[in-house]
CSV table of C-alpha atoms in Angstrom, one decimal:
chain,number,residue,atom,x,y,z
A,1,MET,CA,-19.0,48.5,-5.2
A,2,GLU,CA,-19.8,48.3,-1.5
A,3,MET,CA,-22.4,45.7,-0.4
A,4,GLY,CA,-24.9,48.4,0.7
A,5,ASN,CA,-24.9,49.8,-3.0
A,6,GLN,CA,-25.3,46.4,-4.8
A,7,HIS,CA,-28.3,45.1,-6.3
A,8,PRO,CA,-30.3,42.6,-4.2
A,9,SER,CA,-30.0,39.9,-6.8
A,10,MET,CA,-26.2,40.3,-6.9
A,11,ILE,CA,-26.1,40.0,-3.1
A,12,ARG,CA,-28.2,36.8,-3.4
A,13,LEU,CA,-25.7,35.3,-6.0
A,14,GLN,CA,-22.9,36.1,-3.7
A,15,GLU,CA,-24.6,34.5,-0.8
A,16,ILE,CA,-25.3,31.3,-2.8
A,17,MET,CA,-21.7,31.2,-4.1
A,18,LYS,CA,-20.4,31.3,-0.5
A,19,GLU,CA,-22.4,28.1,0.1
A,20,VAL,CA,-21.1,26.6,-3.0
A,21,LYS,CA,-17.5,27.3,-2.0
A,22,ASP,CA,-18.1,25.4,1.2
A,23,LEU,CA,-19.5,22.5,-0.9
A,24,SER,CA,-16.5,22.7,-3.3
A,25,SER,CA,-13.9,21.4,-0.9
A,26,GLN,CA,-16.2,18.5,0.0
A,27,VAL,CA,-16.8,17.6,-3.7
A,28,VAL,CA,-12.9,17.7,-4.5
A,29,SER,CA,-12.1,15.4,-1.5
A,30,PHE,CA,-15.0,13.1,-1.9
A,31,SER,CA,-13.8,9.5,-2.2
A,32,GLY,CA,-16.8,7.4,-1.9
A,33,LEU,CA,-19.2,5.7,-4.3
A,34,GLN,CA,-22.3,6.8,-6.1
A,35,THR,CA,-24.4,4.7,-3.6
A,36,ASP,CA,-22.9,6.4,-0.6
A,37,LYS,CA,-25.3,8.7,1.5
A,38,ASP,CA,-22.6,11.5,1.3
A,39,TYR,CA,-22.7,11.3,-2.4
A,40,CYS,CA,-26.5,11.7,-2.6
A,41,LYS,CA,-26.2,14.5,0.1
A,42,LEU,CA,-23.7,16.4,-1.9
A,43,GLU,CA,-25.6,15.9,-5.2
A,44,ARG,CA,-28.9,17.2,-3.7
A,45,ALA,CA,-27.2,20.3,-2.1
A,46,LEU,CA,-25.5,21.3,-5.4
A,47,THR,CA,-28.8,20.8,-7.3
A,48,ARG,CA,-30.5,22.8,-4.7
A,49,GLN,CA,-28.0,25.6,-5.4
A,50,LEU,CA,-28.8,25.4,-9.1
A,51,PHE,CA,-32.4,25.9,-8.3
A,52,GLU,CA,-31.6,28.9,-6.1
A,53,ILE,CA,-29.4,30.4,-8.8
A,54,ASP,CA,-32.2,29.9,-11.4
A,55,SER,CA,-34.6,31.7,-9.0
A,56,VAL,CA,-32.6,34.9,-9.0
A,57,ASP,CA,-34.2,37.7,-11.1
A,58,THR,CA,-31.7,39.4,-13.3
A,59,GLU,CA,-34.1,42.2,-14.4
A,60,ASN,CA,-32.3,42.0,-17.8
A,61,LYS,CA,-29.2,43.6,-16.2
A,62,GLY,CA,-26.0,42.5,-17.9
A,63,ASP,CA,-23.7,42.3,-14.9
A,64,ILE,CA,-26.3,40.2,-13.0
A,65,GLN,CA,-26.9,37.9,-16.0
A,66,ARG,CA,-23.1,37.3,-16.4
A,67,ALA,CA,-22.8,36.7,-12.7
A,68,LYS,CA,-25.7,34.2,-12.8
A,69,ARG,CA,-24.2,32.3,-15.8
A,70,GLY,CA,-20.9,32.1,-14.0
A,71,ALA,CA,-22.5,30.8,-10.8
A,72,THR,CA,-24.5,28.2,-12.9
A,73,HIS,CA,-21.4,27.1,-14.7
A,74,GLU,CA,-19.5,26.6,-11.5
A,75,VAL,CA,-22.1,24.5,-9.8
A,76,GLN,CA,-22.5,22.4,-12.9
A,77,SER,CA,-18.7,22.0,-13.0
A,78,LEU,CA,-18.8,20.7,-9.4
A,79,LEU,CA,-21.5,18.2,-10.3
A,80,GLU,CA,-19.4,17.0,-13.2
A,81,ILE,CA,-16.4,16.6,-10.8
A,82,LEU,CA,-18.4,14.6,-8.3
A,83,GLN,CA,-19.6,12.3,-11.1
A,84,GLN,CA,-16.0,11.9,-12.4
A,85,ASN,CA,-14.7,11.2,-9.0
A,86,VAL,CA,-16.8,8.1,-8.6
A,87,ASN,CA,-16.4,7.0,-12.2
A,88,HIS,CA,-12.6,7.5,-12.5
A,89,PRO,CA,-10.9,4.2,-13.6
A,90,SER,CA,-8.7,4.1,-10.6
A,91,ARG,CA,-11.6,4.6,-8.2
A,92,VAL,CA,-13.4,1.7,-9.9
A,93,GLU,CA,-10.3,-0.4,-9.7
A,94,ILE,CA,-9.9,0.3,-6.0
A,95,GLU,CA,-13.5,-0.8,-5.4
A,96,ARG,CA,-13.1,-3.9,-7.5
A,97,ILE,CA,-10.0,-5.0,-5.6
A,98,TYR,CA,-11.6,-4.2,-2.3
A,99,LEU,CA,-14.7,-6.3,-3.2
A,100,GLU,CA,-12.3,-9.1,-3.8
A,101,ALA,CA,-10.9,-8.7,-0.3
A,102,GLN,CA,-14.5,-8.6,1.1
A,103,ASN,CA,-15.1,-12.0,-0.6
A,104,LEU,CA,-11.9,-13.5,0.8
A,105,VAL,CA,-12.8,-12.3,4.3
A,106,ALA,CA,-16.4,-13.5,4.0
A,107,GLN,CA,-15.2,-17.0,3.4
A,108,GLU,CA,-13.0,-17.1,6.4
A,109,VAL,CA,-14.7,-15.0,8.9
A,110,THR,CA,-17.7,-17.2,9.8
A,111,PRO,CA,-15.8,-19.9,11.6
A,112,LEU,CA,-13.9,-17.1,13.6
A,113,ARG,CA,-17.1,-15.4,14.6
A,114,GLY,CA,-18.2,-18.6,16.0
A,115,GLY,CA,-15.2,-18.7,18.2
A,116,GLY,CA,-13.4,-21.5,16.2
A,117,GLY,CA,-11.8,-22.2,13.0
A,118,THR,CA,-8.3,-21.5,11.7
A,119,ILE,CA,-6.8,-19.1,9.3
A,120,SER,CA,-5.6,-20.8,5.9
A,121,ASP,CA,-2.3,-19.9,4.2
A,122,GLU,CA,-4.2,-19.3,1.0
A,123,PHE,CA,-6.2,-16.6,2.8
A,124,VAL,CA,-3.1,-14.9,4.0
A,125,ASP,CA,-1.5,-15.0,0.7
A,126,GLY,CA,-4.8,-13.6,-0.9
A,127,ILE,CA,-4.8,-10.6,1.5
A,128,GLN,CA,-1.2,-9.8,0.7
A,129,ASP,CA,-1.9,-9.9,-2.9
A,130,VAL,CA,-4.8,-7.4,-2.4
A,131,ILE,CA,-2.5,-5.1,-0.4
A,132,LEU,CA,0.1,-5.1,-3.1
A,133,ARG,CA,-2.3,-4.4,-5.9
A,134,LEU,CA,-4.0,-1.5,-4.0
A,135,THR,CA,-0.7,0.1,-3.2
A,136,GLN,CA,0.3,0.0,-7.0
A,137,ILE,CA,-2.9,1.8,-8.1
A,138,ARG,CA,-2.0,5.1,-9.7
A,139,THR,CA,-3.8,8.2,-8.2
A,140,GLY,CA,-2.2,10.9,-10.4
A,141,GLY,CA,-1.9,13.0,-7.3
A,142,LYS,CA,-5.7,13.4,-7.0
A,143,VAL,CA,-6.9,13.9,-3.5
A,144,HIS,CA,-10.0,11.8,-3.8
A,145,LEU,CA,-8.1,8.7,-5.3
A,146,ARG,CA,-5.4,9.0,-2.5
A,147,LYS,CA,-8.0,9.1,0.1
A,148,ALA,CA,-9.9,6.1,-1.2
A,149,ARG,CA,-6.8,4.1,-1.8
A,150,TYR,CA,-5.6,4.9,1.7
A,151,ARG,CA,-9.0,4.0,3.4
A,152,ALA,CA,-9.1,0.7,1.7
A,153,LEU,CA,-5.5,-0.1,2.5
A,154,THR,CA,-5.8,0.8,6.1
A,155,ARG,CA,-8.7,-1.7,6.6
A,156,VAL,CA,-7.2,-4.5,4.6
A,157,CYS,CA,-3.8,-4.0,6.3
A,158,ALA,CA,-5.6,-4.1,9.7
A,159,VAL,CA,-7.1,-7.4,8.8
A,160,GLN,CA,-3.7,-8.6,7.8
A,161,ASP,CA,-2.2,-7.7,11.2
A,162,ILE,CA,-5.1,-9.4,13.0
A,163,ILE,CA,-5.0,-12.6,11.1
A,164,GLU,CA,-1.2,-12.8,11.4
A,165,SER,CA,-1.6,-12.4,15.1
A,166,CYS,CA,-4.4,-15.0,15.0
A,167,MET,CA,-2.0,-17.5,13.3
A,168,LYS,CA,0.6,-17.0,16.0
A,169,GLN,CA,-2.0,-17.5,18.6
A,170,GLN,CA,-3.9,-20.5,17.1
A,171,ALA,CA,-2.3,-22.8,19.5
A,172,LEU,CA,-3.3,-20.6,22.4
A,173,SER,CA,-7.0,-21.1,22.3
A,174,LEU,CA,-7.4,-23.1,25.5
A,175,PRO,CA,-3.9,-23.8,26.5
A,176,LEU,CA,-4.6,-24.6,30.2
A,177,SER,CA,-6.8,-27.1,31.9
A,178,ASN,CA,-9.7,-25.6,34.1
A,179,ASN,CA,-8.3,-27.7,36.9
A,180,THR,CA,-4.9,-25.8,36.8
A,181,HIS,CA,-6.1,-22.9,38.7
A,182,GLY,CA,-9.5,-21.4,39.9
A,183,SER,CA,-9.0,-18.4,37.6
A,184,VAL,CA,-8.3,-20.5,34.4
A,185,THR,CA,-12.0,-21.2,33.7
A,186,LYS,CA,-12.7,-17.5,33.5
A,187,ILE,CA,-9.6,-16.7,31.4
A,188,ASN,CA,-10.6,-19.6,29.0
A,189,SER,CA,-14.1,-18.3,28.6
A,190,ILE,CA,-12.8,-14.7,28.0
A,191,MET,CA,-10.3,-16.1,25.3
A,192,VAL,CA,-13.3,-17.8,23.5
A,193,GLU,CA,-15.2,-14.4,23.5
A,194,VAL,CA,-12.1,-12.6,22.3
A,195,ASN,CA,-11.8,-15.0,19.3
A,196,LYS,CA,-15.5,-14.3,18.6
A,197,SER,CA,-14.7,-10.5,18.7
A,198,ARG,CA,-11.8,-10.9,16.5
A,199,GLY,CA,-14.1,-12.3,13.8
A,200,ASP,CA,-16.7,-9.5,14.6
A,201,PHE,CA,-14.0,-6.8,14.1
A,202,ILE,CA,-12.7,-8.3,10.8
A,203,ALA,CA,-16.2,-8.3,9.4
A,204,LEU,CA,-16.9,-4.8,10.6
A,205,LEU,CA,-13.6,-3.5,9.0
A,206,MET,CA,-14.5,-5.0,5.7
A,207,GLY,CA,-18.2,-3.7,5.7
A,208,LEU,CA,-19.6,-7.2,6.2
A,209,ASN,CA,-21.4,-6.2,9.5
A,210,SER,CA,-23.2,-2.9,9.2
A,211,GLY,CA,-25.1,-3.5,12.4
A,212,ASP,CA,-22.0,-3.4,14.6
A,213,SER,CA,-19.6,-0.5,15.5
A,214,CYS,CA,-16.1,0.1,16.7
A,215,GLY,CA,-17.5,1.7,19.8
A,216,ARG,CA,-19.4,-1.3,20.8
A,217,LEU,CA,-16.4,-3.7,20.3
A,218,SER,CA,-14.1,-1.3,22.1
A,219,ARG,CA,-16.4,-1.4,25.2
A,220,VAL,CA,-16.6,-5.1,25.1
A,221,LEU,CA,-12.8,-5.6,24.9
A,222,THR,CA,-12.3,-3.1,27.5
A,223,GLY,CA,-14.7,-5.0,29.8
A,224,PHE,CA,-12.6,-8.1,29.2
A,225,LEU,CA,-9.5,-6.3,30.3
A,226,VAL,CA,-11.3,-5.2,33.5
A,227,GLU,CA,-12.4,-8.8,34.3
A,228,LEU,CA,-8.9,-10.1,33.6
A,229,ASP,CA,-7.3,-7.4,35.8
A,230,ALA,CA,-9.7,-8.4,38.6
A,231,LEU,CA,-8.6,-12.1,38.7
A,232,ASP,CA,-6.3,-13.3,41.5
A,233,VAL,CA,-3.4,-15.2,39.8
A,234,SER,CA,-0.7,-14.5,42.4
A,235,GLY,CA,1.7,-17.3,43.2
A,236,ASN,CA,1.1,-19.1,39.8
A,237,THR,CA,3.5,-18.1,37.1
A,238,GLU,CA,1.9,-20.3,34.5
A,239,VAL,CA,-1.5,-18.8,34.8
A,240,ARG,CA,-0.2,-15.3,35.1
A,241,ASN,CA,1.7,-15.7,31.8
A,242,TYR,CA,-1.6,-17.1,30.3
A,243,ARG,CA,-3.5,-14.0,31.4
A,244,LYS,CA,-0.8,-11.8,30.1
A,245,GLN,CA,-1.1,-13.5,26.6
A,246,VAL,CA,-4.8,-12.9,26.5
A,247,VAL,CA,-4.4,-9.3,27.6
A,248,GLU,CA,-1.9,-8.8,24.6
A,249,GLU,CA,-4.4,-10.3,22.4
A,250,ILE,CA,-7.0,-7.9,23.5
A,251,ASN,CA,-4.7,-4.9,23.3
A,252,GLY,CA,-3.7,-6.0,19.7
A,253,LEU,CA,-7.4,-5.7,18.7
A,254,LEU,CA,-8.0,-2.4,20.5
A,255,LYS,CA,-5.1,-0.6,18.7
A,256,HIS,CA,-7.2,-1.1,15.4
A,257,LEU,CA,-10.3,0.3,16.7
A,258,ASP,CA,-9.6,4.1,15.7
A,259,LEU,CA,-9.9,3.4,12.0
A,260,GLU,CA,-13.5,4.9,11.5
A,261,GLY,CA,-12.0,8.4,11.0
A,262,GLU,CA,-8.6,7.2,9.9
A,263,GLY,CA,-9.0,8.2,6.1
A,264,ASP,CA,-10.3,11.7,7.0
A,265,ALA,CA,-6.8,13.0,8.2
A,266,THR,CA,-5.2,14.6,5.1
A,267,CYS,CA,-1.7,14.0,6.6
A,268,ARG,CA,-2.3,10.3,6.4
A,269,TYR,CA,-2.9,10.0,2.6
A,270,ASP,CA,-1.2,13.2,1.3
A,271,LEU,CA,2.4,12.3,2.1
A,272,ALA,CA,4.4,14.8,0.4
A,273,GLN,CA,5.6,16.4,3.6
A,274,ASN,CA,5.6,13.2,5.7
A,275,ASP,CA,8.9,12.8,7.7
A,276,SER,CA,9.2,9.1,6.8
A,277,ILE,CA,8.7,9.8,3.1
A,278,GLN,CA,11.2,12.5,3.2
A,279,LYS,CA,13.8,10.2,4.8
A,280,ILE,CA,13.0,7.5,2.2
A,281,GLU,CA,13.4,10.1,-0.7
A,282,GLN,CA,16.8,11.3,0.9
A,283,ILE,CA,18.0,7.6,0.9
A,284,ARG,CA,16.8,7.1,-2.6
A,285,HIS,CA,18.7,10.2,-3.8
A,286,THR,CA,21.9,8.8,-2.3
A,287,VAL,CA,21.3,5.6,-4.0
A,288,ALA,CA,20.9,7.2,-7.4
A,289,GLN,CA,24.1,9.1,-6.9
A,290,LEU,CA,26.1,5.8,-6.0
A,291,ARG,CA,24.3,4.0,-8.9
A,292,GLY,CA,25.3,6.9,-11.3
A,293,HIS,CA,29.0,6.8,-10.2
A,294,LEU,CA,29.2,2.9,-10.4
A,295,LEU,CA,27.7,2.8,-13.9
A,296,THR,CA,30.1,5.5,-15.2
A,297,ILE,CA,33.1,3.2,-14.5
A,298,GLU,CA,34.3,1.5,-17.7
A,299,LYS,CA,36.3,-1.4,-16.3
A,300,ALA,CA,35.2,-3.9,-13.8
A,301,ASN,CA,38.5,-3.8,-11.8
A,302,GLU,CA,37.9,-0.1,-11.3
A,303,LEU,CA,34.7,-0.6,-9.3
A,304,HIS,CA,34.8,0.9,-5.9
A,305,PHE,CA,33.4,-2.0,-3.9
A,306,LYS,CA,33.5,0.2,-0.8
A,307,HIS,CA,30.2,1.6,-2.0
A,308,LYS,CA,28.7,-1.8,-1.2
A,309,ALA,CA,29.2,-1.2,2.5
A,310,GLU,CA,27.5,2.2,2.1
A,311,LEU,CA,24.5,0.6,0.4
A,312,GLN,CA,24.2,-1.9,3.1
A,313,GLY,CA,24.2,0.9,5.5
A,314,LEU,CA,21.3,2.6,3.5
A,315,LEU,CA,19.3,-0.8,3.9
A,316,THR,CA,19.8,-0.4,7.6
A,317,ARG,CA,18.6,3.3,7.6
A,318,LEU,CA,15.5,2.1,5.6
A,319,ASP,CA,14.7,-0.6,8.0
A,320,GLU,CA,14.7,2.1,10.8
A,321,VAL,CA,12.2,4.4,8.9
A,322,SER,CA,8.8,4.3,10.7
A,323,THR,CA,5.9,3.5,8.6
A,324,ALA,CA,3.4,4.5,11.4
A,325,ARG,CA,1.1,1.7,10.2
A,326,ASN,CA,0.7,3.5,7.0
A,327,PRO,CA,0.6,1.1,4.0
A,328,CYS,CA,1.7,3.7,1.4
A,329,ILE,CA,4.8,4.5,3.5
A,330,ARG,CA,5.4,0.8,3.8
A,331,GLU,CA,5.2,0.3,0.0
A,332,ALA,CA,7.5,3.4,-0.5
A,333,ARG,CA,10.1,1.8,1.8
A,334,ARG,CA,9.8,-1.6,0.2
A,335,ARG,CA,10.4,-0.1,-3.2
A,336,ALA,CA,13.5,1.8,-2.0
A,337,VAL,CA,14.9,-1.4,-0.4
A,338,LEU,CA,14.6,-3.1,-3.8
A,339,GLU,CA,16.4,-0.2,-5.4
A,340,VAL,CA,19.4,-0.6,-3.1
A,341,GLN,CA,19.4,-4.4,-3.4
A,342,ALA,CA,19.4,-4.1,-7.3
A,343,VAL,CA,22.7,-2.1,-7.1
A,344,ILE,CA,24.2,-4.5,-4.5
A,345,THR,CA,23.3,-7.5,-6.8
A,346,TYR,CA,24.9,-5.7,-9.7
A,347,ILE,CA,28.1,-5.2,-7.8
A,348,ASP,CA,28.1,-8.8,-6.5
A,349,LEU,CA,27.8,-10.2,-10.1
A,350,ILE,CA,30.4,-7.8,-11.6
A,351,GLU,CA,32.8,-9.0,-8.9
A,352,ALA,CA,32.0,-12.7,-9.5
A,353,LEU,CA,32.5,-12.3,-13.3
A,354,ARG,CA,35.8,-10.5,-12.7
A,355,LYS,CA,37.1,-13.2,-10.3
A,356,ARG,CA,36.0,-15.9,-12.8
A,357,ALA,CA,37.7,-14.2,-15.7
A,358,GLY,CA,41.0,-14.1,-13.7
A,359,ASP,CA,40.9,-17.8,-12.9
A,360,THR,CA,42.3,-19.2,-16.2
A,361,CYS,CA,43.1,-22.6,-14.9
A,362,MET,CA,39.6,-23.5,-13.8
A,363,GLU,CA,38.0,-26.6,-15.3
A,364,GLU,CA,34.2,-26.7,-15.3
A,365,HIS,CA,31.2,-28.6,-16.6
A,366,PRO,CA,30.0,-27.3,-20.0
A,367,SER,CA,26.5,-26.7,-18.5
A,368,HIS,CA,28.1,-24.7,-15.7
A,369,LYS,CA,30.1,-22.7,-18.3
A,370,ALA,CA,26.9,-22.0,-20.3
A,371,VAL,CA,25.1,-20.6,-17.2
A,372,TRP,CA,28.0,-18.2,-16.6
A,373,ASN,CA,27.8,-17.0,-20.2
A,374,VAL,CA,24.2,-16.0,-19.7
A,375,LEU,CA,25.0,-14.3,-16.5
A,376,GLY,CA,27.6,-12.2,-18.4
A,377,SER,CA,24.9,-11.1,-20.8
A,378,LEU,CA,22.6,-10.4,-17.7
A,379,SER,CA,25.1,-8.3,-16.1
A,380,GLU,CA,25.1,-5.9,-19.1
A,381,LEU,CA,21.4,-6.0,-19.4
A,382,GLN,CA,21.0,-5.2,-15.7
A,383,ARG,CA,23.5,-2.2,-16.3
A,384,GLN,CA,21.0,-0.9,-19.1
A,385,VAL,CA,18.0,-1.6,-16.8
A,386,LEU,CA,19.6,0.5,-14.0
A,387,VAL,CA,20.1,3.5,-16.1
A,388,PHE,CA,16.7,3.2,-18.0
A,389,ASP,CA,14.6,6.2,-17.3
A,390,GLY,CA,11.8,5.8,-19.7
A,391,LYS,CA,8.2,4.4,-19.9
A,392,ARG,CA,6.7,1.1,-20.7
A,393,ALA,CA,5.6,2.4,-24.1
A,394,ASP,CA,9.1,3.2,-25.0
A,395,LYS,CA,11.0,1.1,-27.6
A,396,ASN,CA,13.9,0.6,-25.3
A,397,TYR,CA,11.7,-0.8,-22.6
A,398,LYS,CA,10.2,-3.4,-25.0
A,399,LEU,CA,13.7,-4.2,-26.2
A,400,LEU,CA,15.0,-4.7,-22.7
A,401,GLU,CA,12.1,-6.8,-21.9
A,402,GLU,CA,12.5,-9.0,-25.0
A,403,LEU,CA,16.3,-9.4,-24.4
A,404,LEU,CA,15.8,-10.5,-20.8
A,405,THR,CA,13.1,-13.1,-21.8
A,406,LYS,CA,15.6,-14.4,-24.2
A,407,GLN,CA,18.1,-14.9,-21.6
A,408,LEU,CA,15.5,-16.9,-19.5
A,409,LEU,CA,14.9,-19.1,-22.5
A,410,ALA,CA,18.7,-19.6,-22.8
A,411,LEU,CA,18.8,-20.7,-19.2
A,412,ASP,CA,15.8,-23.0,-19.8
A,413,ALA,CA,17.7,-24.6,-22.7
A,414,VAL,CA,20.8,-25.4,-20.5
A,415,ASP,CA,20.8,-29.2,-19.8
A,416,PRO,CA,22.7,-29.7,-16.4
A,417,GLN,CA,23.3,-33.3,-17.4
A,418,GLY,CA,23.0,-34.5,-13.8
A,419,ASP,CA,25.6,-31.9,-12.6
A,420,GLU,CA,24.5,-30.5,-9.3
A,421,MET,CA,26.4,-27.3,-9.4
A,422,SER,CA,25.0,-26.6,-12.8
A,423,LYS,CA,21.5,-27.2,-11.5
A,424,ILE,CA,22.1,-24.7,-8.6
A,425,ALA,CA,23.8,-22.2,-10.9
A,426,ARG,CA,20.9,-22.4,-13.3
A,427,LYS,CA,18.3,-21.9,-10.7
A,428,GLN,CA,20.1,-18.8,-9.3
A,429,ALA,CA,20.5,-17.4,-12.7
A,430,VAL,CA,16.8,-17.7,-13.5
A,431,LYS,CA,16.0,-16.0,-10.2
A,432,PHE,CA,18.3,-13.3,-11.0
A,433,ALA,CA,16.9,-12.6,-14.4
A,434,GLN,CA,13.4,-12.6,-13.0
A,435,ASN,CA,14.5,-10.1,-10.4
A,436,ILE,CA,15.9,-7.8,-13.1
A,437,LEU,CA,12.5,-8.1,-15.0
A,438,SER,CA,10.6,-7.2,-11.8
A,439,TYR,CA,12.9,-4.3,-11.0
A,440,LEU,CA,12.3,-3.0,-14.6
A,441,ASP,CA,8.5,-3.5,-14.2
A,442,MET,CA,8.6,-1.7,-10.8
A,443,GLU,CA,10.7,1.3,-12.0
A,444,THR,CA,8.2,2.0,-14.9
A,445,ASP,CA,4.9,1.4,-13.2
A,446,GLU,CA,4.5,5.1,-12.4
A,447,TRP,CA,3.5,4.4,-8.8
A,448,GLU,CA,3.3,7.4,-6.6
A,449,TYR,CA,2.5,8.0,-2.8
């Protein structure tokens, strides 16, 4: 039926649903919290559409009544989706971890904003732990969760970059005496202000300074660059290098000042078609093929150790993959590296066991022999772990976890009896067993981009 022949009520419903369609895409991708302004705005807009639909007079016409019920149901579904988005367990977990990061930053940022203070190793470790936990949150492919995770990660990773730079530059604060050159006093004063701006920026990134903005900090830092550029440091290499260091500090901060709209670009958090991810997946496919071939060989002396060189080449290729400052790509690359290293370690151990078995004249300490016996068992367990393709709820997973734990206990029971080689061998074997457990845990944590 053409628009001109339609009932006015039906036309009105179509107009309302056109507005609802525009709201629908915003609801699906909404990644914020219930306290956010955008949440309240969307909720009010949808509720208003419900009132608009309710005001439509059906005149007891069946087709209009059905259209009205359908429109009402669609808007109510969108309201439910909006509610589910903010209450999803993974979204709640993202916020919980992010609040931990905020607390960490709040404890460290005050001395920085005062232009002094140093970054503690505990703070650096705490931020790294937050990043690791955020990257491991499962999104189930849901757009709003990917977006929320990415926005949290970009900010925490930016803080990590800034504090790492700060630790490298902690000895730079006022490295030259004001008497060295006429320009040093000005450079020193700018460096003090840069240190304060660093603290301000970290606070802004983590939502601890709502009264500031990236735009203001950008203008301040750019002003410092202009002032530094105007200084005459000709003829003094030491002062020129000092100015260069301060300029690099400022540029290092400026590169992070584009984060306000960072999480809104779909290509940044929806990585299925990302070039770097595709390269990583191609490498993982090659690793899987090599691993499958190696694990089908029955006898150790038939292993094609030439594959080790190919695997090491894959590590080089992974190192060359650009992460584009994207923490999710960084995590994908890290996991791929661990997959390659696991196969290399398997080959190394099999080769070591084969060589040891061929040395029949070797005399060794009983404790050293006991460690090697455990390593023999671990090699078979690692073989099973490498082919395991199940989930953590599977019986085989629990069995492998139990058997690996038993090998750790067996190593703990080995008494080196003062033999240094046995001590070293046991320590290395414990680390090897722990790495196998970590690999099993990584391969079954259902992480996705």
